[in-house]
Short mmCIF file of C-alpha atoms and ligand atoms in Angstrom, two decimals:
data_model
loop_
_atom_site.label_atom_id
_atom_site.label_comp_id
_atom_site.label_asym_id
_atom_site.label_seq_id
_atom_site.Cartn_x
_atom_site.Cartn_y
_atom_site.Cartn_z
CA MET A 1 112.37 43.68 -20.58
CA ASP A 2 113.00 41.14 -23.37
CA TYR A 3 116.71 41.76 -22.92
CA THR A 4 116.48 41.05 -19.20
CA ILE A 5 114.75 37.66 -19.81
CA PHE A 6 117.33 36.82 -22.45
CA ALA A 7 120.17 37.73 -20.07
CA VAL A 8 118.64 35.57 -17.30
CA ILE A 9 118.40 32.57 -19.69
CA ILE A 10 122.04 33.05 -20.79
CA PHE A 11 123.12 33.25 -17.15
CA ALA A 12 121.19 30.07 -16.25
CA VAL A 13 122.71 28.13 -19.16
CA ALA A 14 126.20 29.34 -18.18
CA LEU A 15 125.61 28.16 -14.61
CA LEU A 16 124.56 24.71 -15.81
CA VAL A 17 127.64 24.39 -18.02
CA VAL A 18 130.07 25.47 -15.27
CA GLY A 19 128.33 23.24 -12.70
CA GLY A 20 128.49 20.27 -15.08
CA ALA A 21 132.18 20.84 -15.67
CA PHE A 22 132.79 20.70 -11.91
CA LEU A 23 130.84 17.48 -11.58
CA ILE A 24 132.64 15.74 -14.41
CA ARG A 25 136.13 17.08 -13.77
CA PRO A 26 137.21 14.97 -10.76
CA ARG A 27 136.74 11.69 -12.64
CA ARG A 28 138.93 12.79 -15.50
CA THR A 29 141.75 13.92 -13.20
CA GLY A 30 142.16 10.51 -11.54
CA ALA A 31 140.32 11.30 -8.30
CA PRO A 32 138.95 8.26 -6.48
CA PRO A 33 136.16 6.47 -8.25
CA GLU A 34 132.77 6.78 -6.64
CA PRO A 35 131.87 3.69 -4.67
CA PRO A 36 129.76 1.24 -6.62
CA PRO A 37 126.10 1.86 -5.82
CA ASP A 38 125.52 -1.79 -4.99
CA GLU A 39 128.35 -2.02 -2.44
CA ARG A 40 126.91 -3.59 0.66
CA ALA A 41 127.74 -2.50 4.17
CA ASP A 42 129.01 -5.98 5.04
CA GLY A 43 131.78 -5.59 2.53
CA THR A 44 130.68 -8.45 0.32
CA ALA A 45 130.43 -6.34 -2.77
CA GLY A 46 131.85 -7.88 -5.92
CA ALA A 47 135.60 -7.66 -5.78
CA ALA A 48 136.02 -6.68 -9.38
CA THR A 49 133.90 -3.57 -9.15
CA ALA A 50 134.86 -2.53 -5.65
CA GLU A 51 138.65 -2.53 -6.04
CA PRO A 52 140.11 0.90 -6.63
CA GLU A 53 141.54 0.98 -10.09
CA ALA A 54 145.23 0.31 -10.47
CA PRO A 55 147.03 3.45 -11.48
CA THR A 56 147.07 3.89 -15.22
CA GLY A 57 149.52 5.67 -17.44
CA GLU A 58 146.93 8.41 -17.82
CA GLN A 59 146.97 9.02 -14.07
CA GLU A 60 150.75 8.99 -13.94
CA GLY A 61 150.93 11.70 -16.51
CA THR A 62 148.37 13.98 -14.90
CA PRO A 63 150.25 16.75 -13.14
CA GLU A 64 147.18 18.02 -11.26
CA THR A 65 147.13 14.81 -9.18
CA ALA A 66 150.43 15.54 -7.42
CA PRO A 67 149.72 18.30 -4.91
CA VAL A 68 152.19 18.94 -2.12
CA GLU A 69 149.49 19.23 0.52
CA PRO A 70 147.37 16.33 1.78
CA ALA A 71 144.56 15.67 -0.64
CA PRO A 72 141.03 16.65 0.29
CA ALA A 73 138.77 13.71 1.03
CA ALA A 74 136.06 12.81 -1.44
CA PRO A 75 132.61 13.76 -0.22
CA GLU A 76 131.16 10.27 -0.27
CA ILE A 77 132.74 8.18 2.45
CA GLU A 78 132.31 4.42 2.67
CA THR A 79 131.86 2.43 5.86
CA PRO A 80 133.95 -0.73 5.59
CA PRO A 81 133.10 -3.79 7.68
CA PRO A 82 134.97 -4.22 10.99
CA SER A 83 137.93 -6.57 11.36
CA ALA A 84 136.07 -9.13 13.45
CA GLY A 85 134.67 -11.96 11.40
CA ARG A 86 136.62 -11.15 8.27
CA LEU A 87 138.50 -14.45 8.15
CA VAL A 88 135.22 -16.28 8.64
CA ARG A 89 133.77 -14.41 5.67
CA LEU A 90 136.82 -15.21 3.56
CA ARG A 91 137.14 -18.79 4.82
CA ALA A 92 135.55 -20.35 1.75
CA ARG A 93 138.18 -18.69 -0.41
CA LEU A 94 140.92 -20.05 1.80
CA ALA A 95 139.39 -23.52 1.83
CA ARG A 96 139.16 -23.50 -1.96
CA SER A 97 142.77 -22.47 -2.54
CA GLN A 98 144.24 -24.79 0.09
CA ASN A 99 142.02 -27.78 -0.65
CA VAL A 100 144.73 -29.80 -2.42
CA PHE A 101 147.01 -29.41 0.55
CA GLY A 102 144.47 -30.40 3.21
CA LYS A 103 142.77 -33.10 1.17
CA GLY A 104 146.05 -34.78 0.20
CA LEU A 105 147.24 -34.96 3.79
CA LEU A 106 143.95 -36.20 5.22
CA SER A 107 143.44 -38.94 2.68
CA LEU A 108 146.96 -40.27 3.13
CA LEU A 109 146.71 -40.20 6.91
CA ALA A 110 143.37 -41.98 6.85
CA ALA A 111 144.80 -45.06 5.07
CA ASP A 112 144.66 -48.31 7.07
CA ARG A 113 148.38 -48.84 6.78
CA LEU A 114 150.93 -46.09 6.73
CA ASP A 115 154.17 -47.40 5.28
CA GLU A 116 157.42 -45.62 4.60
CA SER A 117 156.30 -44.39 1.17
CA SER A 118 153.07 -42.96 2.63
CA TRP A 119 155.09 -40.91 5.11
CA GLU A 120 157.37 -39.76 2.33
CA GLU A 121 154.34 -38.68 0.34
CA ILE A 122 153.00 -36.76 3.34
CA GLU A 123 156.34 -35.02 3.69
CA ASP A 124 156.34 -34.19 -0.04
CA ILE A 125 152.88 -32.64 0.19
CA LEU A 126 154.02 -30.48 3.09
CA ILE A 127 157.12 -29.37 1.21
CA THR A 128 155.11 -28.64 -1.94
CA ALA A 129 152.80 -26.46 0.15
CA ASP A 130 155.87 -24.44 1.19
CA VAL A 131 155.90 -25.57 4.82
CA GLY A 132 159.69 -25.84 4.53
CA VAL A 133 161.93 -28.90 4.73
CA THR A 134 162.73 -28.67 8.44
CA SER A 135 159.13 -28.12 9.54
CA ALA A 136 157.86 -30.83 7.17
CA ALA A 137 160.25 -33.38 8.67
CA GLN A 138 159.25 -32.34 12.16
CA ILE A 139 155.53 -32.58 11.41
CA VAL A 140 155.96 -36.07 9.92
CA GLU A 141 157.98 -37.23 12.89
CA ASN A 142 155.38 -35.96 15.37
CA LEU A 143 152.51 -37.46 13.38
CA ARG A 144 154.28 -40.83 13.16
CA THR A 145 154.66 -40.93 16.91
CA LYS A 146 151.03 -39.97 17.52
CA VAL A 147 149.68 -42.44 14.96
CA LYS A 148 151.67 -45.22 16.63
CA VAL A 149 150.25 -44.31 20.03
CA LEU A 150 146.72 -44.03 18.67
CA GLY A 151 146.67 -47.39 16.86
CA THR A 152 143.52 -47.46 14.77
CA ARG A 153 142.29 -44.15 13.44
CA THR A 154 138.86 -42.84 12.48
CA PRO A 155 138.69 -39.94 9.99
CA ASP A 156 137.85 -37.66 12.90
CA ASP A 157 140.92 -38.81 14.82
CA VAL A 158 143.09 -38.11 11.80
CA ARG A 159 141.63 -34.68 11.29
CA GLU A 160 142.17 -33.82 14.94
CA LEU A 161 145.75 -35.11 14.85
CA LEU A 162 146.61 -33.05 11.82
CA ARG A 163 144.78 -30.00 13.11
CA ALA A 164 146.69 -30.10 16.39
CA GLU A 165 150.02 -30.59 14.65
CA LEU A 166 149.51 -27.74 12.19
CA LEU A 167 148.36 -25.45 14.98
CA ALA A 168 151.43 -26.35 17.02
CA GLN A 169 153.64 -25.43 14.06
CA ILE A 170 151.85 -22.13 13.40
CA GLY A 171 151.63 -21.20 17.08
CA THR A 172 148.48 -20.10 18.87
CA ASP A 173 150.01 -17.98 21.60
CA ARG A 174 151.83 -15.34 19.59
CA ASP A 175 150.79 -11.71 19.69
CA ARG A 176 149.27 -11.11 16.29
CA THR A 177 147.76 -7.74 17.08
CA VAL A 178 148.61 -4.92 14.72
CA HIS A 179 149.48 -2.13 17.13
CA THR A 180 147.23 0.68 16.04
CA GLU A 181 146.14 2.26 19.32
CA GLN A 182 147.04 5.85 20.18
CA HIS A 183 149.67 6.26 22.88
CA ALA A 184 150.84 9.22 24.92
CA GLY A 185 148.38 11.36 23.03
CA GLY A 186 149.97 10.55 19.68
CA PRO A 187 148.96 8.19 16.91
CA ALA A 188 150.29 4.68 16.51
CA VAL A 189 152.64 4.43 13.54
CA VAL A 190 152.67 1.42 11.23
CA LEU A 191 155.29 1.12 8.49
CA ILE A 192 154.43 -1.06 5.51
CA VAL A 193 157.53 -2.51 3.83
CA GLY A 194 158.05 -5.02 1.06
CA VAL A 195 158.96 -5.41 -2.58
CA ASN A 196 156.82 -3.58 -5.12
CA GLY A 197 154.20 -5.83 -6.61
CA THR A 198 153.67 -7.91 -3.48
CA GLY A 199 150.55 -5.91 -2.65
CA LYS A 200 152.21 -3.36 -0.37
CA THR A 201 150.25 -0.25 -1.36
CA THR A 202 147.06 -2.28 -1.58
CA THR A 203 147.71 -3.58 1.92
CA ALA A 204 148.23 -0.05 3.27
CA GLY A 205 144.88 0.92 1.75
CA LYS A 206 143.09 -2.21 2.92
CA LEU A 207 144.50 -1.82 6.43
CA ALA A 208 143.16 1.74 6.52
CA ARG A 209 139.75 0.28 5.67
CA VAL A 210 140.04 -2.34 8.41
CA LEU A 211 140.82 0.36 10.96
CA VAL A 212 138.13 2.76 9.78
CA GLY A 213 135.72 -0.19 9.90
CA ASP A 214 136.72 -0.60 13.55
CA GLY A 215 135.95 3.05 14.24
CA ARG A 216 139.50 4.42 14.10
CA SER A 217 140.79 7.51 12.33
CA VAL A 218 143.72 7.04 9.98
CA VAL A 219 146.29 9.17 8.14
CA LEU A 220 148.13 7.59 5.22
CA GLY A 221 151.69 8.52 4.26
CA ALA A 222 152.79 7.91 0.67
CA ALA A 223 156.51 7.48 1.32
CA ASP A 224 156.97 5.39 -1.82
CA THR A 225 158.05 8.47 -3.70
CA PHE A 226 159.70 6.58 -6.52
CA ARG A 227 156.43 6.03 -8.32
CA ALA A 228 153.82 8.77 -8.43
CA ALA A 229 151.33 6.05 -9.28
CA ALA A 230 151.81 4.47 -5.85
CA ALA A 231 150.79 7.77 -4.19
CA ASP A 232 147.83 8.11 -6.58
CA GLN A 233 146.76 4.59 -5.67
CA LEU A 234 147.01 5.35 -1.96
CA GLU A 235 145.05 8.56 -2.43
CA THR A 236 142.25 6.60 -4.05
CA TRP A 237 142.14 4.21 -1.08
CA GLY A 238 142.25 7.06 1.43
CA SER A 239 139.56 9.14 -0.21
CA ARG A 240 137.09 6.28 -0.14
CA VAL A 241 137.21 6.07 3.66
CA GLY A 242 137.96 9.71 4.42
CA ALA A 243 141.59 9.12 5.42
CA PRO A 244 143.87 12.02 4.45
CA VAL A 245 146.94 11.09 2.42
CA VAL A 246 150.21 12.95 2.86
CA ARG A 247 152.22 12.87 -0.34
CA ARG A 248 154.99 14.74 -2.07
CA ASP A 249 156.27 15.01 -5.58
CA GLU A 250 157.89 12.00 -7.18
CA GLY A 251 161.51 11.64 -6.04
CA ALA A 252 161.00 13.48 -2.73
CA ASP A 253 162.76 12.16 0.37
CA PRO A 254 160.64 9.24 1.68
CA ALA A 255 161.71 9.97 5.26
CA SER A 256 160.40 13.53 5.10
CA VAL A 257 157.04 12.33 3.75
CA ALA A 258 156.83 9.80 6.59
CA PHE A 259 157.70 12.54 9.08
CA GLU A 260 155.02 14.85 7.69
CA ALA A 261 152.46 12.07 7.78
CA VAL A 262 153.14 11.50 11.47
CA ALA A 263 152.98 15.24 12.10
CA ARG A 264 149.64 15.37 10.32
CA GLY A 265 148.43 12.40 12.39
CA MET A 266 149.37 14.28 15.55
CA ASP A 267 147.68 17.50 14.43
CA ASP A 268 144.54 15.58 13.48
CA ARG A 269 144.65 13.52 16.69
CA ALA A 270 144.37 10.47 14.48
CA ASP A 271 144.54 6.98 15.97
CA THR A 272 146.92 5.50 13.42
CA VAL A 273 149.37 6.65 10.75
CA ILE A 274 150.09 4.07 8.07
CA VAL A 275 153.21 4.75 6.01
CA ASP A 276 153.68 3.01 2.66
CA THR A 277 157.39 2.79 1.83
CA ALA A 278 159.30 2.12 -1.36
CA GLY A 279 160.35 -1.47 -1.94
CA ARG A 280 163.00 -1.50 -4.56
CA LEU A 281 165.48 -4.23 -3.84
CA HIS A 282 168.34 -2.35 -5.48
CA THR A 283 171.09 -3.17 -3.03
CA LYS A 284 170.81 -4.33 0.52
CA THR A 285 172.80 -1.32 1.70
CA GLY A 286 170.52 1.05 -0.20
CA LEU A 287 167.45 -0.57 1.27
CA MET A 288 168.87 -0.51 4.77
CA ASP A 289 169.83 3.14 4.44
CA GLU A 290 166.42 4.10 3.09
CA LEU A 291 164.23 2.17 5.50
CA GLY A 292 166.55 2.87 8.40
CA LYS A 293 166.31 6.59 7.70
CA VAL A 294 162.50 6.51 7.41
CA LYS A 295 162.30 4.78 10.77
CA ARG A 296 164.83 7.04 12.46
CA VAL A 297 163.20 10.21 11.19
CA VAL A 298 159.72 9.04 12.21
CA GLU A 299 161.08 8.21 15.65
CA LYS A 300 161.97 11.86 16.14
CA LYS A 301 158.23 12.42 16.40
CA SER A 302 156.81 9.13 17.63
CA SER A 303 157.65 5.49 18.24
CA VAL A 304 157.11 3.07 15.37
CA ASP A 305 154.60 0.56 16.66
CA ASP A 306 154.63 -2.03 13.92
CA VAL A 307 156.73 -2.72 10.84
CA LEU A 308 154.67 -4.98 8.61
CA LEU A 309 156.47 -6.88 5.87
CA VAL A 310 154.21 -7.66 2.92
CA LEU A 311 154.98 -10.96 1.17
CA ASP A 312 153.30 -12.43 -1.88
CA ALA A 313 152.40 -16.01 -0.89
CA THR A 314 152.62 -17.17 -4.49
CA THR A 315 156.34 -16.38 -4.82
CA GLY A 316 157.64 -19.20 -2.59
CA GLN A 317 161.39 -19.31 -2.06
CA ASN A 318 161.89 -16.04 -3.89
CA GLY A 319 159.53 -14.34 -1.47
CA LEU A 320 161.43 -15.81 1.44
CA ARG A 321 164.70 -14.51 0.09
CA GLN A 322 163.18 -11.04 -0.11
CA ALA A 323 161.84 -11.42 3.41
CA ARG A 324 165.32 -12.18 4.76
CA VAL A 325 166.76 -9.07 3.13
CA PHE A 326 164.03 -6.86 4.58
CA ALA A 327 164.32 -8.44 8.01
CA GLU A 328 168.03 -7.57 7.99
CA ALA A 329 167.31 -4.01 6.89
CA VAL A 330 164.63 -3.17 9.43
CA ASP A 331 163.09 -4.72 12.56
CA VAL A 332 160.07 -6.43 11.07
CA SER A 333 157.39 -7.03 13.71
CA GLY A 334 154.69 -8.71 11.64
CA ILE A 335 154.05 -10.31 8.29
CA VAL A 336 151.21 -9.72 5.87
CA LEU A 337 150.80 -12.67 3.50
CA THR A 338 148.97 -11.54 0.39
CA LYS A 339 147.42 -13.52 -2.47
CA LEU A 340 146.72 -16.60 -0.35
CA ASP A 341 143.59 -16.95 -2.47
CA GLY A 342 145.74 -17.65 -5.51
CA THR A 343 147.98 -20.44 -4.27
CA ALA A 344 147.79 -23.84 -2.58
CA LYS A 345 151.00 -22.98 -0.79
CA GLY A 346 149.48 -21.95 2.52
CA GLY A 347 152.30 -23.78 4.31
CA ILE A 348 154.36 -20.64 3.76
CA VAL A 349 152.78 -19.35 6.99
CA VAL A 350 154.78 -21.95 8.91
CA GLN A 351 158.02 -21.41 7.01
CA VAL A 352 158.09 -17.64 7.05
CA GLN A 353 157.39 -17.47 10.77
CA ARG A 354 160.08 -20.04 11.44
CA GLU A 355 162.63 -18.24 9.25
CA LEU A 356 162.00 -14.75 10.53
CA GLY A 357 160.72 -15.49 14.02
CA VAL A 358 157.95 -12.97 13.36
CA PRO A 359 154.20 -13.75 13.40
CA VAL A 360 151.89 -13.54 10.42
CA LYS A 361 149.43 -10.82 11.44
CA LEU A 362 147.28 -10.27 8.37
CA VAL A 363 146.36 -12.27 5.29
CA GLY A 364 145.23 -11.06 1.88
CA LEU A 365 142.56 -13.23 0.32
CA GLY A 366 141.52 -11.40 -2.79
CA GLU A 367 141.57 -8.20 -4.78
CA GLY A 368 138.45 -6.75 -3.17
CA PRO A 369 138.92 -3.74 -0.85
CA ASP A 370 137.84 -5.71 2.20
CA ASP A 371 139.70 -8.91 1.41
CA LEU A 372 142.32 -8.38 4.10
CA ALA A 373 141.77 -10.19 7.40
CA PRO A 374 143.52 -10.53 10.75
CA PHE A 375 145.28 -13.89 10.76
CA ASP A 376 143.77 -16.42 13.10
CA PRO A 377 145.57 -19.80 13.32
CA GLU A 378 142.43 -21.81 14.20
CA GLY A 379 140.36 -20.28 11.42
CA PHE A 380 143.22 -20.84 8.99
CA VAL A 381 143.79 -24.51 9.85
CA ASP A 382 140.07 -25.25 9.92
CA ALA A 383 139.70 -23.77 6.45
CA LEU A 384 142.62 -25.91 5.29
CA LEU A 385 140.90 -29.08 6.48
CA GLU A 386 137.36 -28.00 5.62
CA ASN A 387 135.03 -29.98 3.32
CA VAL A 388 137.62 -32.60 2.88
CA GLU A 389 136.54 -36.23 3.05
N1 LIG B 1 144.37 -12.08 -5.58
C1 LIG B 1 144.92 -11.18 -4.78
N2 LIG B 1 145.51 -10.09 -5.31
C2 LIG B 1 146.06 -9.19 -4.48
C3 LIG B 1 146.07 -9.37 -3.07
N3 LIG B 1 146.73 -8.31 -2.52
C4 LIG B 1 147.10 -7.51 -3.54
N4 LIG B 1 146.72 -8.03 -4.72
C5 LIG B 1 146.95 -7.47 -6.06
O1 LIG B 1 148.34 -7.40 -6.31
C6 LIG B 1 148.61 -6.36 -7.22
C7 LIG B 1 149.78 -5.54 -6.73
O2 LIG B 1 149.38 -4.80 -5.62
P1 LIG B 1 150.03 -3.40 -5.24
O3 LIG B 1 149.46 -2.98 -3.96
O4 LIG B 1 150.00 -2.47 -6.38
O5 LIG B 1 151.51 -3.84 -5.01
P2 LIG B 1 152.66 -2.99 -4.38
O6 LIG B 1 153.49 -3.93 -3.62
O7 LIG B 1 152.21 -1.79 -3.69
O8 LIG B 1 153.42 -2.56 -5.66
P3 LIG B 1 153.57 -1.12 -6.22
O9 LIG B 1 152.19 -0.53 -6.30
O10 LIG B 1 154.19 -1.42 -7.53
O11 LIG B 1 154.46 -0.43 -5.25
C8 LIG B 1 147.31 -5.58 -7.36
O12 LIG B 1 146.68 -5.95 -8.56
C9 LIG B 1 146.48 -6.06 -6.18
O13 LIG B 1 145.10 -5.99 -6.41
C10 LIG B 1 145.45 -10.55 -2.53
O14 LIG B 1 145.42 -10.81 -1.33
N5 LIG B 1 144.89 -11.42 -3.44
#
């Protein structure tokens, strides 16, 4: 009898130890971090705690985190906020970063007399904000004409003049929808392209959150197979919102991963497949071959509905050079401008659209998981001119 009780106690202790090991194990093997307990449903949780951790060397070296099959979703799934109203929520951040730009222009325009040097200064401010030389000259010319017609100006008149001119340059009638709706029974396919470090993988993850927040189902494809860490990062994003991630071993053919992701999206009857691609700017030919192949192979299964080019707004002319190379390599259909919270160079919206003839569709305004918003010209310009005397 005593032996039986002893055996039962041993068995119970063994159960506890094994159970504990299971509970602790996923964290050590680089599985997605549990959502912070204080994350609010409206997505306003502190950015620092809510952002999935950047891949670390420890994760890169963990062989268990590179399965061939799509990773299982973590049990605790978050509900991100929907896309509507995101720019409004992030407006203060935009207003803060672009304040110098808006304030400088408004105060110059409000002066009683606008002489030649004032107009030059206005043009300089526009160029410094990365509006681009051609657009800056055009804006100044249009404003000069309107100011002449208007005669005297109240601060409200000036604000309205500038608002209208900036909106005209950005364009209010372009289609800025990211095409994520199912078609012909299959999922929409969105390719994310851009140089590494611009926020490409982060954007793929944030976009998945936007879509899940809008009630869609998403499959993520980790076709940046040159860095295992990029796939790990994507897996973390996917697991937090229950989006399966299709990945392969480092060095695998990106096109085949993209193909498998679309196949998985079809099997799952998902709404959207988001494919993160590699962005090494080795040679233009190499890039063209690689991205061209990904697109061609995906198109054997489904049409590609959007090719989003991710650009870091803080990189100015360098970013634009990269954009040109990508636009030559693949048919870019939309631009995602990231890190607009960290630069006063919001004028890049005007320049990049003018250069590439492609609309800005999404903007990144922070490192938080829900700091990606659909781009809305009115909201953007209003934030630029907000709280400025
Ligand atoms: N402040 C700010 N940081 C951002 C934004 N978007 C991305 N980032 C940060 O930019 C860094 C690079 O992002 P990644 O997504 O790793 O960049 P990537 O282009 O995928 O590069 P690889 O992962 O190297 O392929 C990360 O620390 C992001 O948190 C943004 O809108 N604002």
